[in-house]
Amino acid sequence: MKIIRHYFPAVMFTLLLGIINLSAQTNNSWRASEAVIEKLSKDRTSINYHEEKVPAYVLPDPLMSANGKKVSNAGQWTEERRQEVLELFRENVFGRVPSTAYTKSFKIVSKDDKAIGGLATLKLVDITISTAEKSLVIHLTLFTPNTGKPSPAFLLIDNRGPVNTDPTRQKKSQFWPVEEAIARGYAMAVFYNADLDPDKFDNFENGIHAVLDNGTRKNDSWGTLAAWAWGASRCMDYLETDTDIDSKRVAVLGHSRGGKTALWAGAEDKRFSLVISNESGCSGAALARRRFGETLSVINTAFPHWFCLNYRKYNDNEDNLPVDMHMLLGLIAPRSLYVACADEDLWGDPAGSYISLQNSLPVFRLFYPDSTLPPVIPPLNTPVSGGRTGFHIRDGGHNLLLKDWNWFMDFADRHL
Ligand code: GTR
């Protein structure tokens, strides 16, 4: 258990009983700009953007098992505690996938082996999920480098619509920089989250819920984010069959709501060997207990379809949540994990994301004793890594940009 307190005027954190000490902020450590704090605070007066107003809180210990025994080695984590933590997230946050039987099939509907000036092969793949009564198609777009050997891949959960992921490459977007990734030897895969479930509250009557849900919804039934994450796993099912892909080296990533989803996809599906959360914020990488920027009550009210019903019990009641998001990050161990934030995106709590990552390290250390990160928040535009974890805060606002991707690829060069 750790009590975390915040002292001011500087962005300083002291873990009273903890293992890290963020109180020694150096001059160039990142801290939120006063102008951004002021502007955001004026825009939404009910939201806290001031570090000095973050309440003291106690984080649950990821290594403390339900039976009161502390996990001390990788085997205990993998065999016992990991499953407990995963269940806590299913029960209280994202919800459970129904056990309905289904079949799936893959169809390459289009193939062009002269894409990107002949450097890549483009495949458009339909992944069809069927039950006796209904079916749903996930449209996967995949570029693989024409290297003649299986390539590592990035699978993007696209929450911004196909406009960012144009397979013809007439429209290019930094959100999905295919050309740059291909040049570095990476395959690029993407699917649109709305193929799985529309991003609106529709009483779960559409998307994969309409195909797989049966009976009345329960308090732990899956929400929309879990449906999107499940879709990432179905894309992985296909990638495992594609000989142009090295399926042992597939990264899943997403931005914002897609970043929350990527974390949950990586928690549920160990086939993803790298998980990247870009500005995932509340219910992603950022600690709920800090109540900084977006909070549980805000997110559950604005997006009533994203999580399971049980999650609402923790609105304005974060201290009773049996997990916090450092435990979600810990579920990625011993695979690789990268958390990225943006300077002006205080809604997504960059500091809370770094503290969360720091507090997931005890899990990574069971596997890699060198899993340490700087004790202070790193300076702007300065990626840091320790063991299998990485982190950066990019200048500018809420977005997924080439600059982020380049740092992800640098990290993937070393760890994927
Ligand atoms: C916001 C939401 C965030 C984040 C973001 C996004 O409205 O409050 O949690 O998910 O949308 O996805 O861009």
CSV table of C-alpha atoms and ligand atoms in Angstrom, one decimal:
chain,number,residue,atom,x,y,z
A,1,MET,CA,0.0,0.0,0.0
A,2,LYS,CA,1.3,3.4,-0.8
A,3,ILE,CA,0.0,6.8,0.3
A,4,ILE,CA,0.7,9.4,-2.3
A,5,ARG,CA,0.6,13.1,-1.5
A,6,HIS,CA,1.2,16.2,-3.5
A,7,TYR,CA,3.0,19.3,-2.3
A,8,PHE,CA,3.2,22.6,-4.1
A,9,PRO,CA,3.9,25.1,-5.8
A,10,ALA,CA,6.1,22.9,-8.0
A,11,VAL,CA,4.8,19.6,-9.5
A,12,MET,CA,6.1,17.4,-6.7
A,13,PHE,CA,5.0,14.0,-5.6
A,14,THR,CA,6.1,12.2,-2.5
A,15,LEU,CA,5.3,8.6,-1.9
A,16,LEU,CA,5.1,8.4,1.8
A,17,LEU,CA,5.4,4.7,2.0
A,18,GLY,CA,6.3,4.1,-1.6
A,19,ILE,CA,9.2,2.9,-3.6
A,20,ILE,CA,9.6,5.9,-5.8
A,21,ASN,CA,10.1,9.5,-5.0
A,22,LEU,CA,9.0,12.1,-7.4
A,23,SER,CA,9.6,14.9,-5.0
A,24,ALA,CA,13.0,15.7,-6.5
A,25,GLN,CA,11.7,17.3,-9.7
A,26,THR,CA,14.6,18.8,-11.6
A,27,ASN,CA,14.4,22.1,-13.5
A,28,ASN,CA,13.7,20.5,-16.8
A,29,SER,CA,11.3,17.8,-15.5
A,30,TRP,CA,7.9,18.2,-17.3
A,31,ARG,CA,5.3,20.2,-15.5
A,32,ALA,CA,2.0,21.5,-16.8
A,33,SER,CA,2.1,25.0,-18.2
A,34,GLU,CA,0.3,27.6,-16.0
A,35,ALA,CA,-1.4,29.0,-19.1
A,36,VAL,CA,-2.8,25.6,-20.1
A,37,ILE,CA,-4.0,25.0,-16.5
A,38,GLU,CA,-5.7,28.4,-16.4
A,39,LYS,CA,-7.4,28.0,-19.7
A,40,LEU,CA,-8.6,24.5,-19.1
A,41,SER,CA,-9.8,25.4,-15.6
A,42,LYS,CA,-11.8,28.3,-17.0
A,43,ASP,CA,-13.3,26.0,-19.7
A,44,ARG,CA,-14.6,23.5,-17.1
A,45,THR,CA,-14.6,24.8,-13.6
A,46,SER,CA,-15.8,21.5,-12.1
A,47,ILE,CA,-12.6,19.7,-13.3
A,48,ASN,CA,-9.4,19.7,-11.3
A,49,TYR,CA,-6.2,20.7,-13.2
A,50,HIS,CA,-4.2,21.7,-10.1
A,51,GLU,CA,-1.7,19.3,-8.6
A,52,GLU,CA,-2.1,20.8,-5.1
A,53,LYS,CA,-5.8,19.8,-5.2
A,54,VAL,CA,-5.0,16.2,-5.9
A,55,PRO,CA,-6.1,14.3,-2.8
A,56,ALA,CA,-3.9,12.0,-0.9
A,57,TYR,CA,-4.7,8.4,-1.9
A,58,VAL,CA,-3.6,4.9,-1.3
A,59,LEU,CA,-2.9,2.6,-4.3
A,60,PRO,CA,-3.8,-1.1,-4.1
A,61,ASP,CA,-0.7,-3.2,-4.2
A,62,PRO,CA,-0.6,-5.1,-7.5
A,63,LEU,CA,1.5,-7.9,-5.9
A,64,MET,CA,-0.8,-8.5,-2.9
A,65,SER,CA,-2.9,-11.5,-3.6
A,66,ALA,CA,-6.5,-11.9,-2.5
A,67,ASN,CA,-5.4,-14.4,0.1
A,68,GLY,CA,-3.1,-11.8,1.7
A,69,LYS,CA,0.1,-13.3,0.4
A,70,LYS,CA,2.6,-11.1,-1.5
A,71,VAL,CA,3.7,-12.3,-4.9
A,72,SER,CA,7.5,-12.7,-4.9
A,73,ASN,CA,8.3,-14.3,-8.2
A,74,ALA,CA,7.3,-14.3,-11.8
A,75,GLY,CA,5.7,-17.8,-11.5
A,76,GLN,CA,3.3,-16.7,-8.8
A,77,TRP,CA,2.3,-13.7,-10.8
A,78,THR,CA,1.7,-15.6,-14.0
A,79,GLU,CA,0.0,-18.6,-12.4
A,80,GLU,CA,-2.2,-16.9,-9.8
A,81,ARG,CA,-2.1,-13.2,-9.2
A,82,ARG,CA,-2.4,-12.1,-12.9
A,83,GLN,CA,-5.7,-13.9,-13.3
A,84,GLU,CA,-7.0,-12.3,-10.1
A,85,VAL,CA,-6.2,-8.8,-11.4
A,86,LEU,CA,-7.6,-9.5,-14.8
A,87,GLU,CA,-10.9,-10.7,-13.2
A,88,LEU,CA,-11.1,-7.5,-11.1
A,89,PHE,CA,-10.9,-5.4,-14.3
A,90,ARG,CA,-13.5,-7.6,-16.0
A,91,GLU,CA,-15.8,-7.4,-13.0
A,92,ASN,CA,-15.4,-3.7,-12.2
A,93,VAL,CA,-14.2,-1.8,-15.3
A,94,PHE,CA,-14.5,-3.3,-18.8
A,95,GLY,CA,-16.9,-6.2,-18.3
A,96,ARG,CA,-16.8,-9.8,-19.5
A,97,VAL,CA,-17.0,-11.1,-23.0
A,98,PRO,CA,-20.0,-13.5,-23.4
A,99,SER,CA,-19.2,-17.1,-23.9
A,100,THR,CA,-21.5,-17.4,-27.0
A,101,ALA,CA,-20.1,-19.8,-29.6
A,102,TYR,CA,-19.3,-18.2,-33.0
A,103,THR,CA,-17.4,-19.0,-36.1
A,104,LYS,CA,-15.0,-16.8,-38.0
A,105,SER,CA,-13.6,-16.7,-41.5
A,106,PHE,CA,-11.1,-14.6,-43.3
A,107,LYS,CA,-11.3,-13.4,-46.9
A,108,ILE,CA,-8.7,-11.3,-48.7
A,109,VAL,CA,-11.0,-9.2,-50.8
A,110,SER,CA,-8.2,-7.2,-52.5
A,111,LYS,CA,-4.5,-7.6,-52.9
A,112,ASP,CA,-1.9,-5.2,-54.5
A,113,ASP,CA,1.7,-6.2,-54.2
A,114,LYS,CA,2.9,-2.9,-55.8
A,115,ALA,CA,1.6,-0.6,-53.1
A,116,ILE,CA,3.6,2.3,-51.7
A,117,GLY,CA,5.7,2.6,-54.9
A,118,GLY,CA,6.3,-1.2,-55.0
A,119,LEU,CA,7.7,-1.2,-51.4
A,120,ALA,CA,4.7,-2.9,-49.8
A,121,THR,CA,1.8,-5.3,-50.4
A,122,LEU,CA,-1.7,-4.1,-49.5
A,123,LYS,CA,-4.4,-6.5,-48.4
A,124,LEU,CA,-7.9,-5.7,-47.5
A,125,VAL,CA,-9.2,-8.5,-45.4
A,126,ASP,CA,-12.8,-9.2,-44.3
A,127,ILE,CA,-13.0,-11.0,-40.9
A,128,THR,CA,-16.5,-12.4,-40.6
A,129,ILE,CA,-17.9,-13.4,-37.2
A,130,SER,CA,-21.0,-15.5,-37.4
A,131,THR,CA,-23.5,-17.2,-35.1
A,132,ALA,CA,-26.5,-19.2,-36.4
A,133,GLU,CA,-28.6,-16.0,-36.7
A,134,LYS,CA,-26.3,-13.1,-37.2
A,135,SER,CA,-22.9,-12.0,-38.5
A,136,LEU,CA,-20.6,-9.0,-38.5
A,137,VAL,CA,-17.6,-8.1,-40.6
A,138,ILE,CA,-14.4,-6.4,-39.4
A,139,HIS,CA,-12.6,-4.7,-42.3
A,140,LEU,CA,-8.8,-5.0,-41.8
A,141,THR,CA,-6.4,-3.0,-43.9
A,142,LEU,CA,-2.9,-4.3,-44.0
A,143,PHE,CA,0.3,-3.1,-45.6
A,144,THR,CA,3.3,-5.4,-45.3
A,145,PRO,CA,6.8,-4.5,-46.5
A,146,ASN,CA,8.0,-6.4,-49.6
A,147,THR,CA,11.0,-7.8,-47.9
A,148,GLY,CA,10.3,-11.5,-48.6
A,149,LYS,CA,10.3,-12.3,-44.9
A,150,PRO,CA,7.7,-12.1,-42.1
A,151,SER,CA,7.6,-8.6,-40.6
A,152,PRO,CA,6.8,-7.2,-37.2
A,153,ALA,CA,3.5,-5.2,-37.2
A,154,PHE,CA,1.6,-2.4,-35.6
A,155,LEU,CA,-2.1,-2.9,-35.3
A,156,LEU,CA,-3.9,0.4,-34.8
A,157,ILE,CA,-7.4,0.5,-33.2
A,158,ASP,CA,-8.7,3.4,-35.3
A,159,ASN,CA,-11.2,5.5,-33.3
A,160,ARG,CA,-11.1,8.5,-35.7
A,161,GLY,CA,-12.7,6.9,-38.8
A,162,PRO,CA,-11.4,5.6,-42.1
A,163,VAL,CA,-10.4,9.1,-43.2
A,164,ASN,CA,-7.1,8.7,-41.3
A,165,THR,CA,-6.4,5.3,-42.7
A,166,ASP,CA,-6.9,5.6,-46.5
A,167,PRO,CA,-5.7,2.4,-48.2
A,168,THR,CA,-5.2,4.2,-51.5
A,169,ARG,CA,-2.8,6.6,-49.7
A,170,GLN,CA,-4.2,9.6,-51.5
A,171,LYS,CA,-5.1,11.0,-48.2
A,172,LYS,CA,-2.2,10.8,-45.7
A,173,SER,CA,-2.5,11.3,-42.0
A,174,GLN,CA,0.1,11.4,-39.3
A,175,PHE,CA,-2.4,9.3,-37.3
A,176,TRP,CA,-1.4,6.3,-39.4
A,177,PRO,CA,2.0,7.0,-41.1
A,178,VAL,CA,2.2,3.9,-43.3
A,179,GLU,CA,5.0,5.1,-45.6
A,180,GLU,CA,7.3,5.8,-42.7
A,181,ALA,CA,6.6,2.5,-41.0
A,182,ILE,CA,7.1,0.5,-44.1
A,183,ALA,CA,10.5,2.3,-44.7
A,184,ARG,CA,11.5,1.0,-41.2
A,185,GLY,CA,10.5,-2.6,-41.9
A,186,TYR,CA,7.1,-2.6,-40.1
A,187,ALA,CA,3.8,-3.9,-41.3
A,188,MET,CA,0.9,-1.6,-40.6
A,189,ALA,CA,-2.6,-3.0,-39.8
A,190,VAL,CA,-5.7,-1.1,-38.9
A,191,PHE,CA,-9.4,-1.6,-38.2
A,192,TYR,CA,-12.1,0.9,-37.5
A,193,ASN,CA,-13.5,0.5,-34.0
A,194,ALA,CA,-17.1,1.2,-35.2
A,195,ASP,CA,-17.0,-2.1,-37.2
A,196,LEU,CA,-17.3,-3.8,-33.8
A,197,ASP,CA,-19.6,-1.4,-32.0
A,198,PRO,CA,-20.8,2.1,-32.8
A,199,ASP,CA,-19.4,4.7,-30.4
A,200,LYS,CA,-22.7,5.8,-29.0
A,201,PHE,CA,-25.1,4.5,-26.4
A,202,ASP,CA,-27.6,2.4,-28.3
A,203,ASN,CA,-28.5,0.0,-25.5
A,204,PHE,CA,-26.1,-2.5,-27.0
A,205,GLU,CA,-28.5,-3.3,-29.8
A,206,ASN,CA,-25.9,-3.0,-32.6
A,207,GLY,CA,-22.4,-4.2,-33.5
A,208,ILE,CA,-20.9,-7.3,-31.9
A,209,HIS,CA,-23.3,-7.0,-28.9
A,210,ALA,CA,-26.2,-7.8,-31.2
A,211,VAL,CA,-24.4,-10.8,-32.5
A,212,LEU,CA,-23.0,-12.3,-29.3
A,213,ASP,CA,-25.0,-11.0,-26.4
A,214,ASN,CA,-27.7,-13.3,-25.0
A,215,GLY,CA,-30.2,-12.6,-22.2
A,216,THR,CA,-30.4,-9.6,-20.1
A,217,ARG,CA,-27.3,-7.5,-19.5
A,218,LYS,CA,-25.6,-8.0,-16.2
A,219,ASN,CA,-23.6,-5.6,-14.1
A,220,ASP,CA,-20.4,-7.1,-15.5
A,221,SER,CA,-21.5,-7.5,-19.1
A,222,TRP,CA,-19.0,-6.1,-21.6
A,223,GLY,CA,-19.1,-2.5,-22.7
A,224,THR,CA,-18.1,-0.9,-26.0
A,225,LEU,CA,-14.4,-0.6,-25.2
A,226,ALA,CA,-14.2,-4.4,-24.4
A,227,ALA,CA,-16.0,-5.0,-27.7
A,228,TRP,CA,-13.3,-2.9,-29.6
A,229,ALA,CA,-10.6,-4.8,-27.7
A,230,TRP,CA,-12.1,-8.1,-28.7
A,231,GLY,CA,-12.0,-6.9,-32.3
A,232,ALA,CA,-8.3,-6.3,-32.0
A,233,SER,CA,-7.9,-9.9,-31.0
A,234,ARG,CA,-9.9,-11.1,-34.0
A,235,CYS,CA,-7.5,-9.1,-36.2
A,236,MET,CA,-4.7,-10.9,-34.4
A,237,ASP,CA,-6.4,-14.2,-35.3
A,238,TYR,CA,-6.0,-13.2,-38.9
A,239,LEU,CA,-2.5,-11.9,-38.6
A,240,GLU,CA,-1.4,-15.3,-37.2
A,241,THR,CA,-2.4,-16.8,-40.5
A,242,ASP,CA,-0.6,-14.3,-42.7
A,243,THR,CA,2.9,-15.5,-43.7
A,244,ASP,CA,4.0,-11.9,-44.3
A,245,ILE,CA,3.6,-11.2,-40.6
A,246,ASP,CA,5.8,-12.3,-37.7
A,247,SER,CA,2.9,-12.8,-35.4
A,248,LYS,CA,5.2,-13.1,-32.4
A,249,ARG,CA,6.0,-9.5,-32.9
A,250,VAL,CA,2.7,-7.6,-33.2
A,251,ALA,CA,2.1,-4.4,-31.3
A,252,VAL,CA,-1.4,-3.1,-30.6
A,253,LEU,CA,-1.9,0.6,-30.2
A,254,GLY,CA,-4.5,3.2,-29.9
A,255,HIS,CA,-5.1,6.8,-29.2
A,256,SER,CA,-7.3,8.2,-26.4
A,257,ARG,CA,-10.4,5.9,-26.3
A,258,GLY,CA,-8.4,3.7,-28.6
A,259,GLY,CA,-5.5,3.8,-26.1
A,260,LYS,CA,-7.7,2.6,-23.3
A,261,THR,CA,-8.9,-0.1,-25.7
A,262,ALA,CA,-5.3,-1.1,-26.6
A,263,LEU,CA,-4.4,-1.5,-22.9
A,264,TRP,CA,-7.4,-3.7,-22.4
A,265,ALA,CA,-6.8,-5.7,-25.6
A,266,GLY,CA,-3.2,-6.3,-24.4
A,267,ALA,CA,-4.4,-7.3,-20.9
A,268,GLU,CA,-6.9,-9.8,-22.3
A,269,ASP,CA,-4.7,-11.2,-25.1
A,270,LYS,CA,-1.1,-12.1,-24.4
A,271,ARG,CA,-0.4,-12.6,-28.1
A,272,PHE,CA,0.3,-8.8,-28.4
A,273,SER,CA,4.0,-8.5,-27.6
A,274,LEU,CA,4.0,-4.7,-27.3
A,275,VAL,CA,1.1,-2.5,-26.1
A,276,ILE,CA,1.1,1.2,-26.8
A,277,SER,CA,-1.3,3.6,-25.1
A,278,ASN,CA,-1.3,7.1,-26.6
A,279,GLU,CA,-2.9,9.7,-24.4
A,280,SER,CA,-5.4,7.1,-23.0
A,281,GLY,CA,-6.1,9.2,-19.9
A,282,CYS,CA,-9.0,8.3,-17.6
A,283,SER,CA,-9.6,4.6,-17.4
A,284,GLY,CA,-6.5,4.1,-19.6
A,285,ALA,CA,-3.1,4.7,-18.2
A,286,ALA,CA,-4.0,7.6,-15.7
A,287,LEU,CA,-4.6,6.8,-12.1
A,288,ALA,CA,-8.3,7.1,-11.2
A,289,ARG,CA,-7.6,8.0,-7.6
A,290,ARG,CA,-5.9,11.3,-8.5
A,291,ARG,CA,-9.2,12.7,-9.8
A,292,PHE,CA,-7.1,15.0,-12.0
A,293,GLY,CA,-8.7,16.0,-15.4
A,294,GLU,CA,-11.4,13.5,-16.5
A,295,THR,CA,-12.8,11.5,-13.6
A,296,LEU,CA,-14.9,8.3,-13.4
A,297,SER,CA,-18.2,10.1,-12.9
A,298,VAL,CA,-17.5,12.4,-15.9
A,299,ILE,CA,-16.5,9.5,-18.2
A,300,ASN,CA,-19.3,7.2,-17.1
A,301,THR,CA,-21.8,10.0,-17.6
A,302,ALA,CA,-20.5,11.1,-21.0
A,303,PHE,CA,-19.9,7.6,-22.3
A,304,PRO,CA,-22.4,5.3,-20.6
A,305,HIS,CA,-21.7,2.6,-23.1
A,306,TRP,CA,-17.9,2.3,-22.7
A,307,PHE,CA,-17.6,0.3,-19.5
A,308,CYS,CA,-19.6,-2.3,-17.5
A,309,LEU,CA,-22.4,-1.1,-15.2
A,310,ASN,CA,-20.3,-2.0,-12.1
A,311,TYR,CA,-17.8,0.7,-13.0
A,312,ARG,CA,-20.4,3.4,-12.1
A,313,LYS,CA,-20.3,2.3,-8.5
A,314,TYR,CA,-17.0,4.1,-8.3
A,315,ASN,CA,-18.2,7.5,-9.5
A,316,ASP,CA,-16.9,9.9,-6.9
A,317,ASN,CA,-15.9,6.8,-5.0
A,318,GLU,CA,-12.5,6.1,-6.6
A,319,ASP,CA,-10.9,5.0,-3.3
A,320,ASN,CA,-13.1,1.9,-3.2
A,321,LEU,CA,-12.2,0.7,-6.7
A,322,PRO,CA,-10.4,-2.6,-6.0
A,323,VAL,CA,-7.9,-1.7,-8.7
A,324,ASP,CA,-6.2,1.3,-10.2
A,325,MET,CA,-4.7,1.7,-13.6
A,326,HIS,CA,-1.2,0.9,-12.6
A,327,MET,CA,-2.6,-2.6,-12.3
A,328,LEU,CA,-3.9,-2.6,-15.8
A,329,LEU,CA,-0.4,-1.6,-16.9
A,330,GLY,CA,1.1,-4.4,-14.9
A,331,LEU,CA,-1.1,-6.9,-16.8
A,332,ILE,CA,1.1,-6.3,-19.8
A,333,ALA,CA,4.2,-7.7,-18.1
A,334,PRO,CA,6.4,-9.4,-19.1
A,335,ARG,CA,5.6,-8.1,-22.6
A,336,SER,CA,6.6,-4.6,-23.6
A,337,LEU,CA,4.6,-1.5,-22.7
A,338,TYR,CA,4.8,2.1,-23.9
A,339,VAL,CA,2.7,5.0,-22.5
A,340,ALA,CA,2.7,8.3,-24.3
A,341,CYS,CA,1.1,11.6,-23.2
A,342,ALA,CA,0.9,15.2,-24.6
A,343,ASP,CA,1.9,18.4,-22.9
A,344,GLU,CA,-1.4,20.2,-23.3
A,345,ASP,CA,-3.6,17.2,-22.8
A,346,LEU,CA,-4.2,17.7,-19.1
A,347,TRP,CA,-7.6,16.1,-19.5
A,348,GLY,CA,-5.7,12.9,-19.9
A,349,ASP,CA,-3.4,13.6,-16.9
A,350,PRO,CA,0.2,13.1,-18.1
A,351,ALA,CA,1.6,13.1,-14.5
A,352,GLY,CA,-0.9,10.6,-13.4
A,353,SER,CA,0.0,8.4,-16.3
A,354,TYR,CA,3.7,8.5,-15.4
A,355,ILE,CA,3.0,7.7,-11.7
A,356,SER,CA,0.8,4.9,-12.8
A,357,LEU,CA,3.6,3.5,-15.0
A,358,GLN,CA,6.0,3.8,-12.1
A,359,ASN,CA,3.7,1.9,-9.9
A,360,SER,CA,3.3,-0.9,-12.4
A,361,LEU,CA,7.1,-1.5,-12.3
A,362,PRO,CA,7.0,-4.0,-9.4
A,363,VAL,CA,5.2,-6.4,-11.7
A,364,PHE,CA,7.7,-5.9,-14.6
A,365,ARG,CA,10.6,-6.3,-12.1
A,366,LEU,CA,9.5,-9.8,-11.3
A,367,PHE,CA,10.6,-10.6,-14.9
A,368,TYR,CA,13.2,-7.9,-15.6
A,369,PRO,CA,15.0,-6.6,-12.5
A,370,ASP,CA,16.3,-3.7,-14.6
A,371,SER,CA,12.8,-2.2,-14.9
A,372,THR,CA,13.3,1.2,-13.5
A,373,LEU,CA,12.4,4.6,-14.9
A,374,PRO,CA,13.6,8.0,-13.8
A,375,PRO,CA,12.1,9.0,-10.4
A,376,VAL,CA,11.0,12.3,-11.8
A,377,ILE,CA,8.7,13.0,-14.8
A,378,PRO,CA,11.0,13.2,-17.8
A,379,PRO,CA,11.4,16.5,-19.7
A,380,LEU,CA,9.2,17.3,-22.7
A,381,ASN,CA,10.0,15.5,-25.9
A,382,THR,CA,12.4,13.2,-24.1
A,383,PRO,CA,11.4,9.5,-24.3
A,384,VAL,CA,12.6,7.3,-21.4
A,385,SER,CA,12.7,3.6,-21.0
A,386,GLY,CA,13.4,1.0,-18.4
A,387,GLY,CA,13.3,-2.7,-18.8
A,388,ARG,CA,10.4,-3.3,-21.2
A,389,THR,CA,8.6,-0.1,-20.5
A,390,GLY,CA,8.8,3.3,-22.2
A,391,PHE,CA,7.2,6.7,-21.8
A,392,HIS,CA,7.2,10.2,-23.4
A,393,ILE,CA,5.4,13.5,-23.1
A,394,ARG,CA,5.2,15.2,-26.5
A,395,ASP,CA,4.7,18.9,-27.0
A,396,GLY,CA,1.3,20.1,-28.2
A,397,GLY,CA,-2.2,18.8,-27.8
A,398,HIS,CA,-4.3,15.7,-27.8
A,399,ASN,CA,-3.4,13.8,-31.0
A,400,LEU,CA,-1.4,10.9,-32.4
A,401,LEU,CA,1.4,12.3,-34.6
A,402,LEU,CA,4.4,11.1,-36.5
A,403,LYS,CA,6.6,12.3,-33.7
A,404,ASP,CA,4.8,9.8,-31.4
A,405,TRP,CA,5.1,7.1,-33.9
A,406,ASN,CA,8.8,7.7,-34.5
A,407,TRP,CA,9.4,7.2,-30.7
A,408,PHE,CA,7.1,4.1,-30.7
A,409,MET,CA,9.2,2.7,-33.6
A,410,ASP,CA,12.5,3.5,-31.9
A,411,PHE,CA,11.2,1.5,-28.8
A,412,ALA,CA,9.9,-1.3,-31.0
A,413,ASP,CA,13.3,-1.5,-32.8
A,414,ARG,CA,14.7,-2.5,-29.4
A,415,HIS,CA,11.8,-4.4,-27.8
A,416,LEU,CA,9.5,-5.9,-30.5
B,1,GTR,C1,-12.9,12.5,-24.7
B,1,GTR,C2,-12.9,11.5,-23.5
B,1,GTR,C3,-11.6,10.9,-23.3
B,1,GTR,C4,-10.9,10.4,-24.5
B,1,GTR,C5,-11.2,11.3,-25.7
B,1,GTR,C6,-10.9,10.7,-27.1
B,1,GTR,O1,-14.0,13.1,-24.9
B,1,GTR,O2,-13.4,12.2,-22.4
B,1,GTR,O3,-11.7,9.9,-22.3
B,1,GTR,O4,-11.2,9.1,-24.8
B,1,GTR,O5,-12.5,11.7,-25.8
B,1,GTR,O6,-11.1,9.5,-27.3
B,1,GTR,O7,-10.4,11.4,-28.0
